[in-house]
């Protein structure tokens, strides 16, 4: 197992230099669809942080204690996606019972998350890069935070854009992609601070 | 029947194209468009998965309970993706290593799920197959165009062969992350411009 950079290093790298959205293109679908208002973006972002961290932990345990001893690594995809879907379902049921306010804030976003590529992507990267348990936790958390920063910033820019005049063909998806490109260039400025293998 | 097939195909290639009209499923694949070869491999995998999972979902559509249908279609898709992954690992280990987790991420590609939900659930297996193939191809050709320009401008090569000589200053930004965003945005802009003009002429 690699332990080149420490747990905090991985966290910062996942947030800034290897931002899962802006450099890996993961989670673009919901990024473009749910980035109209800062408030909803914030809600979705927090749900992603929570689910991503938790599923990274569960998937790590499942992979190293269940799949690997039995030589079933090729079932990784199917198992991971089941874990994510089941986890989201359970969390949804729990918060529906426990807290009405939390449910209205986060609940509506949870079903969206199952098909969010970033969640599965984080788990797959963690396996491919041979992270240890602690590294996986910080990678999951960092990727979630990075994703949230990106979507909240995007929503903020798009709220301002409502007053701008945009060429007709660029309205909607086009302009969002250009903004994403510029944001991605800004995040490239962090490269060199710290690197992820 | 034949008319229907033609109609579905045309719609998926043009007017309802998953990428530039619906802006779906760009997540897992933008990342591989910096090299043409990887994009082609990825596209073939995607067409295969879309077509076969569409057929399977369509054959099982009367047996699947509505409440868990998303789960079932995800599992069907995941099984086909595992097939693609194993084949790639066995025959093209280099490409497989470069694609990394993105092959697995075909599972969460919204296009496949979207077609299974919107089309295969209500149509016969054969029509679903046609729909799967054509929306897969509609998706692939956009990616291939993007990959062509990114590789050409970013590294001065096409398919690994140098086309532009030393005089060409490589736009290294094109092979990095922002290039994909800009390229796709420009592409959508141009296509939308054409569509808007057509709509005006029609008026």
mmCIF file of N, CA and C in Angstrom, chain A residues 21-29 32 74 77-78 81-82 85 115 117 120-121 124-125 128 167-171 173-174 177-178 180-182 184-185 188, chain B residues 23 25-28 30-31 71 74-75 78-79 81-82 85-86 100-102 104-105 107-108 110 150 173 176-178 180-182 184-185 188-189 192 196:
data_model
loop_
_atom_site.group_PDB
_atom_site.id
_atom_site.type_symbol
_atom_site.label_atom_id
_atom_site.label_comp_id
_atom_site.label_asym_id
_atom_site.label_seq_id
_atom_site.Cartn_x
_atom_site.Cartn_y
_atom_site.Cartn_z
ATOM 1 N N UNK A 21 -14.443 17.217 -9.495
ATOM 2 C CA UNK A 21 -15.338 17.733 -10.529
ATOM 3 C C UNK A 21 -14.566 18.417 -11.646
ATOM 4 N N UNK A 22 -13.631 19.296 -11.265
ATOM 5 C CA UNK A 22 -13.034 20.161 -12.276
ATOM 6 C C UNK A 22 -11.830 19.542 -12.975
ATOM 7 N N UNK A 23 -11.228 18.516 -12.385
ATOM 8 C CA UNK A 23 -10.135 17.892 -13.117
ATOM 9 C C UNK A 23 -10.453 16.462 -13.526
ATOM 10 N N UNK A 24 -11.414 15.833 -12.855
ATOM 11 C CA UNK A 24 -11.769 14.456 -13.211
ATOM 12 C C UNK A 24 -13.111 14.387 -13.925
ATOM 13 N N UNK A 25 -13.814 15.485 -14.022
ATOM 14 C CA UNK A 25 -15.116 15.557 -14.689
ATOM 15 C C UNK A 25 -16.167 14.654 -14.062
ATOM 16 N N UNK A 26 -16.048 14.341 -12.801
ATOM 17 C CA UNK A 26 -17.049 13.440 -12.234
ATOM 18 C C UNK A 26 -18.160 14.240 -11.572
ATOM 19 N N UNK A 27 -19.369 13.748 -11.735
ATOM 20 C CA UNK A 27 -20.521 14.427 -11.152
ATOM 21 C C UNK A 27 -20.973 15.624 -11.960
ATOM 22 N N UNK A 28 -20.683 15.607 -13.259
ATOM 23 C CA UNK A 28 -21.066 16.737 -14.105
ATOM 24 C C UNK A 28 -22.583 16.864 -14.266
ATOM 25 N N UNK A 29 -23.278 15.725 -14.349
ATOM 26 C CA UNK A 29 -24.710 15.784 -14.655
ATOM 27 C C UNK A 29 -25.447 16.606 -13.616
ATOM 28 N N UNK A 32 -24.413 20.367 -13.536
ATOM 29 C CA UNK A 32 -25.053 21.283 -14.470
ATOM 30 C C UNK A 32 -26.533 21.467 -14.150
ATOM 31 N N UNK A 74 -13.227 -8.778 -9.390
ATOM 32 C CA UNK A 74 -13.916 -8.353 -10.608
ATOM 33 C C UNK A 74 -15.372 -7.981 -10.342
ATOM 34 N N UNK A 77 -17.328 -3.446 -9.239
ATOM 35 C CA UNK A 77 -18.294 -2.438 -9.711
ATOM 36 C C UNK A 77 -19.688 -2.703 -9.178
ATOM 37 N N UNK A 78 -20.105 -3.964 -9.354
ATOM 38 C CA UNK A 78 -21.488 -4.299 -9.017
ATOM 39 C C UNK A 78 -21.699 -4.153 -7.507
ATOM 40 N N UNK A 81 -21.759 -0.379 -6.422
ATOM 41 C CA UNK A 81 -22.973 0.356 -6.772
ATOM 42 C C UNK A 81 -24.134 -0.087 -5.874
ATOM 43 N N UNK A 82 -24.137 -1.369 -5.493
ATOM 44 C CA UNK A 82 -25.183 -1.830 -4.569
ATOM 45 C C UNK A 82 -25.001 -1.169 -3.209
ATOM 46 N N UNK A 85 -26.199 2.446 -3.457
ATOM 47 C CA UNK A 85 -27.657 2.570 -3.559
ATOM 48 C C UNK A 85 -28.322 2.208 -2.238
ATOM 49 N N UNK A 115 -26.981 8.050 -8.628
ATOM 50 C CA UNK A 115 -26.450 8.028 -9.990
ATOM 51 C C UNK A 115 -25.360 9.084 -10.194
ATOM 52 N N UNK A 117 -21.889 10.216 -10.590
ATOM 53 C CA UNK A 117 -20.677 9.459 -10.923
ATOM 54 C C UNK A 117 -19.575 9.695 -9.910
ATOM 55 N N UNK A 120 -19.293 6.971 -7.008
ATOM 56 C CA UNK A 120 -18.659 5.728 -7.436
ATOM 57 C C UNK A 120 -17.199 5.996 -7.803
ATOM 58 N N UNK A 121 -16.973 7.133 -8.455
ATOM 59 C CA UNK A 121 -15.618 7.472 -8.875
ATOM 60 C C UNK A 121 -14.658 7.536 -7.696
ATOM 61 N N UNK A 124 -13.731 4.134 -6.634
ATOM 62 C CA UNK A 124 -12.858 3.427 -7.573
ATOM 63 C C UNK A 124 -11.431 3.966 -7.516
ATOM 64 N N UNK A 125 -11.302 5.306 -7.429
ATOM 65 C CA UNK A 125 -9.963 5.889 -7.343
ATOM 66 C C UNK A 125 -9.236 5.397 -6.109
ATOM 67 N N UNK A 128 -7.951 1.952 -6.847
ATOM 68 C CA UNK A 128 -6.883 1.949 -7.839
ATOM 69 C C UNK A 128 -5.584 2.496 -7.257
ATOM 70 N N UNK A 167 -25.042 35.261 -25.586
ATOM 71 C CA UNK A 167 -25.468 34.870 -26.932
ATOM 72 C C UNK A 167 -26.457 33.717 -26.857
ATOM 73 N N UNK A 168 -27.442 33.736 -27.736
ATOM 74 C CA UNK A 168 -28.532 32.774 -27.623
ATOM 75 C C UNK A 168 -28.065 31.328 -27.614
ATOM 76 N N UNK A 169 -27.127 31.010 -28.500
ATOM 77 C CA UNK A 169 -26.695 29.629 -28.598
ATOM 78 C C UNK A 169 -25.956 29.141 -27.361
ATOM 79 N N UNK A 170 -25.440 30.078 -26.579
ATOM 80 C CA UNK A 170 -24.639 29.677 -25.424
ATOM 81 C C UNK A 170 -25.458 29.545 -24.156
ATOM 82 N N UNK A 171 -26.708 29.983 -24.195
ATOM 83 C CA UNK A 171 -27.514 29.953 -22.967
ATOM 84 C C UNK A 171 -27.596 28.547 -22.402
ATOM 85 N N UNK A 173 -26.521 25.238 -21.023
ATOM 86 C CA UNK A 173 -25.374 24.356 -20.858
ATOM 87 C C UNK A 173 -24.081 24.988 -21.348
ATOM 88 N N UNK A 174 -24.133 25.678 -22.488
ATOM 89 C CA UNK A 174 -22.917 26.217 -23.078
ATOM 90 C C UNK A 174 -22.161 27.114 -22.130
ATOM 91 N N UNK A 177 -20.633 25.413 -19.144
ATOM 92 C CA UNK A 177 -19.405 24.667 -19.423
ATOM 93 C C UNK A 177 -18.215 25.608 -19.517
ATOM 94 N N UNK A 178 -18.431 26.790 -20.117
ATOM 95 C CA UNK A 178 -17.313 27.733 -20.219
ATOM 96 C C UNK A 178 -16.885 28.195 -18.828
ATOM 97 N N UNK A 180 -17.262 26.508 -16.114
ATOM 98 C CA UNK A 180 -16.572 25.369 -15.507
ATOM 99 C C UNK A 180 -15.134 25.307 -15.999
ATOM 100 N N UNK A 181 -14.934 25.596 -17.287
ATOM 101 C CA UNK A 181 -13.581 25.593 -17.831
ATOM 102 C C UNK A 181 -12.713 26.634 -17.163
ATOM 103 N N UNK A 182 -13.258 27.838 -16.973
ATOM 104 C CA UNK A 182 -12.461 28.901 -16.354
ATOM 105 C C UNK A 182 -12.163 28.555 -14.896
ATOM 106 N N UNK A 184 -11.933 25.625 -13.726
ATOM 107 C CA UNK A 184 -10.952 24.559 -13.757
ATOM 108 C C UNK A 184 -9.544 25.116 -13.958
ATOM 109 N N UNK A 185 -9.449 26.201 -14.789
ATOM 110 C CA UNK A 185 -8.139 26.833 -14.965
ATOM 111 C C UNK A 185 -7.668 27.454 -13.656
ATOM 112 N N UNK A 188 -6.303 24.942 -11.505
ATOM 113 C CA UNK A 188 -5.004 24.456 -11.961
ATOM 114 C C UNK A 188 -3.880 25.245 -11.314
ATOM 115 N N UNK B 23 -27.481 17.238 -22.918
ATOM 116 C CA UNK B 23 -26.311 17.405 -22.041
ATOM 117 C C UNK B 23 -26.308 16.357 -20.930
ATOM 118 N N UNK B 25 -24.711 12.618 -19.419
ATOM 119 C CA UNK B 25 -23.675 11.606 -19.476
ATOM 120 C C UNK B 25 -22.314 12.076 -19.934
ATOM 121 N N UNK B 26 -22.018 13.365 -19.749
ATOM 122 C CA UNK B 26 -20.709 13.796 -20.180
ATOM 123 C C UNK B 26 -19.669 13.514 -19.104
ATOM 124 N N UNK B 27 -20.145 13.128 -17.922
ATOM 125 C CA UNK B 27 -19.238 12.971 -16.783
ATOM 126 C C UNK B 27 -18.074 12.059 -17.093
ATOM 127 N N UNK B 28 -18.414 10.793 -17.368
ATOM 128 C CA UNK B 28 -17.350 9.802 -17.339
ATOM 129 C C UNK B 28 -16.506 9.875 -18.589
ATOM 130 N N UNK B 30 -15.769 12.801 -20.783
ATOM 131 C CA UNK B 30 -14.959 13.960 -21.148
ATOM 132 C C UNK B 30 -13.502 13.706 -20.826
ATOM 133 N N UNK B 31 -13.279 12.990 -19.741
ATOM 134 C CA UNK B 31 -11.927 12.768 -19.266
ATOM 135 C C UNK B 31 -11.065 12.007 -20.253
ATOM 136 N N UNK B 71 -32.907 -0.013 -9.500
ATOM 137 C CA UNK B 71 -31.883 -0.912 -8.958
ATOM 138 C C UNK B 71 -31.601 -2.031 -9.953
ATOM 139 N N UNK B 74 -29.736 -0.787 -12.945
ATOM 140 C CA UNK B 74 -28.340 -0.518 -12.604
ATOM 141 C C UNK B 74 -27.525 -1.809 -12.567
ATOM 142 N N UNK B 75 -28.119 -2.851 -11.984
ATOM 143 C CA UNK B 75 -27.385 -4.119 -11.896
ATOM 144 C C UNK B 75 -27.130 -4.700 -13.277
ATOM 145 N N UNK B 78 -24.371 -2.731 -14.789
ATOM 146 C CA UNK B 78 -23.091 -3.035 -14.142
ATOM 147 C C UNK B 78 -22.524 -4.355 -14.645
ATOM 148 N N UNK B 79 -23.396 -5.353 -14.880
ATOM 149 C CA UNK B 79 -22.872 -6.636 -15.354
ATOM 150 C C UNK B 79 -22.224 -6.495 -16.717
ATOM 151 N N UNK B 81 -20.917 -3.772 -17.927
ATOM 152 C CA UNK B 81 -19.684 -2.996 -17.789
ATOM 153 C C UNK B 81 -18.546 -3.891 -17.304
ATOM 154 N N UNK B 82 -18.856 -4.836 -16.424
ATOM 155 C CA UNK B 82 -17.812 -5.760 -15.963
ATOM 156 C C UNK B 82 -17.263 -6.556 -17.146
ATOM 157 N N UNK B 85 -14.946 -4.380 -19.063
ATOM 158 C CA UNK B 85 -13.712 -4.165 -18.312
ATOM 159 C C UNK B 85 -12.787 -5.370 -18.409
ATOM 160 N N UNK B 86 -13.367 -6.568 -18.279
ATOM 161 C CA UNK B 86 -12.534 -7.775 -18.321
ATOM 162 C C UNK B 86 -11.908 -7.941 -19.703
ATOM 163 N N UNK B 100 -8.359 3.748 -16.697
ATOM 164 C CA UNK B 100 -8.487 3.670 -15.251
ATOM 165 C C UNK B 100 -9.919 3.435 -14.813
ATOM 166 N N UNK B 101 -10.382 4.263 -13.887
ATOM 167 C CA UNK B 101 -11.721 4.017 -13.333
ATOM 168 C C UNK B 101 -12.826 4.418 -14.288
ATOM 169 N N UNK B 102 -12.481 5.070 -15.400
ATOM 170 C CA UNK B 102 -13.557 5.605 -16.230
ATOM 171 C C UNK B 102 -14.370 4.532 -16.928
ATOM 172 N N UNK B 104 -15.301 1.760 -15.435
ATOM 173 C CA UNK B 104 -16.288 1.424 -14.417
ATOM 174 C C UNK B 104 -17.354 2.481 -14.307
ATOM 175 N N UNK B 105 -16.960 3.699 -14.589
ATOM 176 C CA UNK B 105 -17.909 4.804 -14.432
ATOM 177 C C UNK B 105 -18.946 4.844 -15.539
ATOM 178 N N UNK B 107 -21.077 2.775 -15.711
ATOM 179 C CA UNK B 107 -22.285 2.382 -14.969
ATOM 180 C C UNK B 107 -23.143 3.594 -14.630
ATOM 181 N N UNK B 108 -22.493 4.639 -14.165
ATOM 182 C CA UNK B 108 -23.276 5.786 -13.717
ATOM 183 C C UNK B 108 -23.490 6.789 -14.842
ATOM 184 N N UNK B 110 -25.342 8.710 -17.263
ATOM 185 C CA UNK B 110 -26.793 8.951 -17.243
ATOM 186 C C UNK B 110 -27.464 8.509 -18.540
ATOM 187 N N UNK B 150 -9.054 18.016 -29.757
ATOM 188 C CA UNK B 150 -8.195 18.152 -28.571
ATOM 189 C C UNK B 150 -6.817 17.551 -28.818
ATOM 190 N N UNK B 173 -3.091 23.417 -22.986
ATOM 191 C CA UNK B 173 -4.322 23.498 -22.196
ATOM 192 C C UNK B 173 -5.397 22.585 -22.767
ATOM 193 N N UNK B 176 -5.414 19.276 -21.141
ATOM 194 C CA UNK B 176 -5.716 19.302 -19.716
ATOM 195 C C UNK B 176 -7.213 19.524 -19.517
ATOM 196 N N UNK B 177 -7.606 19.536 -18.254
ATOM 197 C CA UNK B 177 -9.034 19.549 -17.947
ATOM 198 C C UNK B 177 -9.826 20.692 -18.593
ATOM 199 N N UNK B 178 -9.372 21.955 -18.519
ATOM 200 C CA UNK B 178 -10.231 23.027 -19.033
ATOM 201 C C UNK B 178 -10.527 22.882 -20.523
ATOM 202 N N UNK B 180 -11.350 20.394 -22.295
ATOM 203 C CA UNK B 180 -12.552 19.616 -22.583
ATOM 204 C C UNK B 180 -13.801 20.451 -22.384
ATOM 205 N N UNK B 181 -13.801 21.249 -21.315
ATOM 206 C CA UNK B 181 -14.972 22.087 -21.060
ATOM 207 C C UNK B 181 -15.165 23.084 -22.196
ATOM 208 N N UNK B 182 -14.081 23.762 -22.574
ATOM 209 C CA UNK B 182 -14.197 24.776 -23.624
ATOM 210 C C UNK B 182 -14.633 24.153 -24.938
ATOM 211 N N UNK B 184 -16.282 21.382 -25.535
ATOM 212 C CA UNK B 184 -17.685 20.964 -25.535
ATOM 213 C C UNK B 184 -18.603 22.177 -25.619
ATOM 214 N N UNK B 185 -18.233 23.256 -24.899
ATOM 215 C CA UNK B 185 -19.059 24.456 -24.925
ATOM 216 C C UNK B 185 -19.122 25.029 -26.334
ATOM 217 N N UNK B 188 -21.331 22.805 -28.496
ATOM 218 C CA UNK B 188 -22.754 23.011 -28.227
ATOM 219 C C UNK B 188 -23.216 24.333 -28.833
ATOM 220 N N UNK B 189 -22.363 25.328 -28.723
ATOM 221 C CA UNK B 189 -22.692 26.651 -29.254
ATOM 222 C C UNK B 189 -22.960 26.579 -30.761
ATOM 223 N N UNK B 192 -26.118 24.547 -31.550
ATOM 224 C CA UNK B 192 -27.322 25.301 -31.192
ATOM 225 C C UNK B 192 -27.544 26.445 -32.159
ATOM 226 N N UNK B 196 -30.965 26.965 -34.056
ATOM 227 C CA UNK B 196 -31.731 28.203 -33.910
ATOM 228 C C UNK B 196 -32.018 28.818 -35.268
#
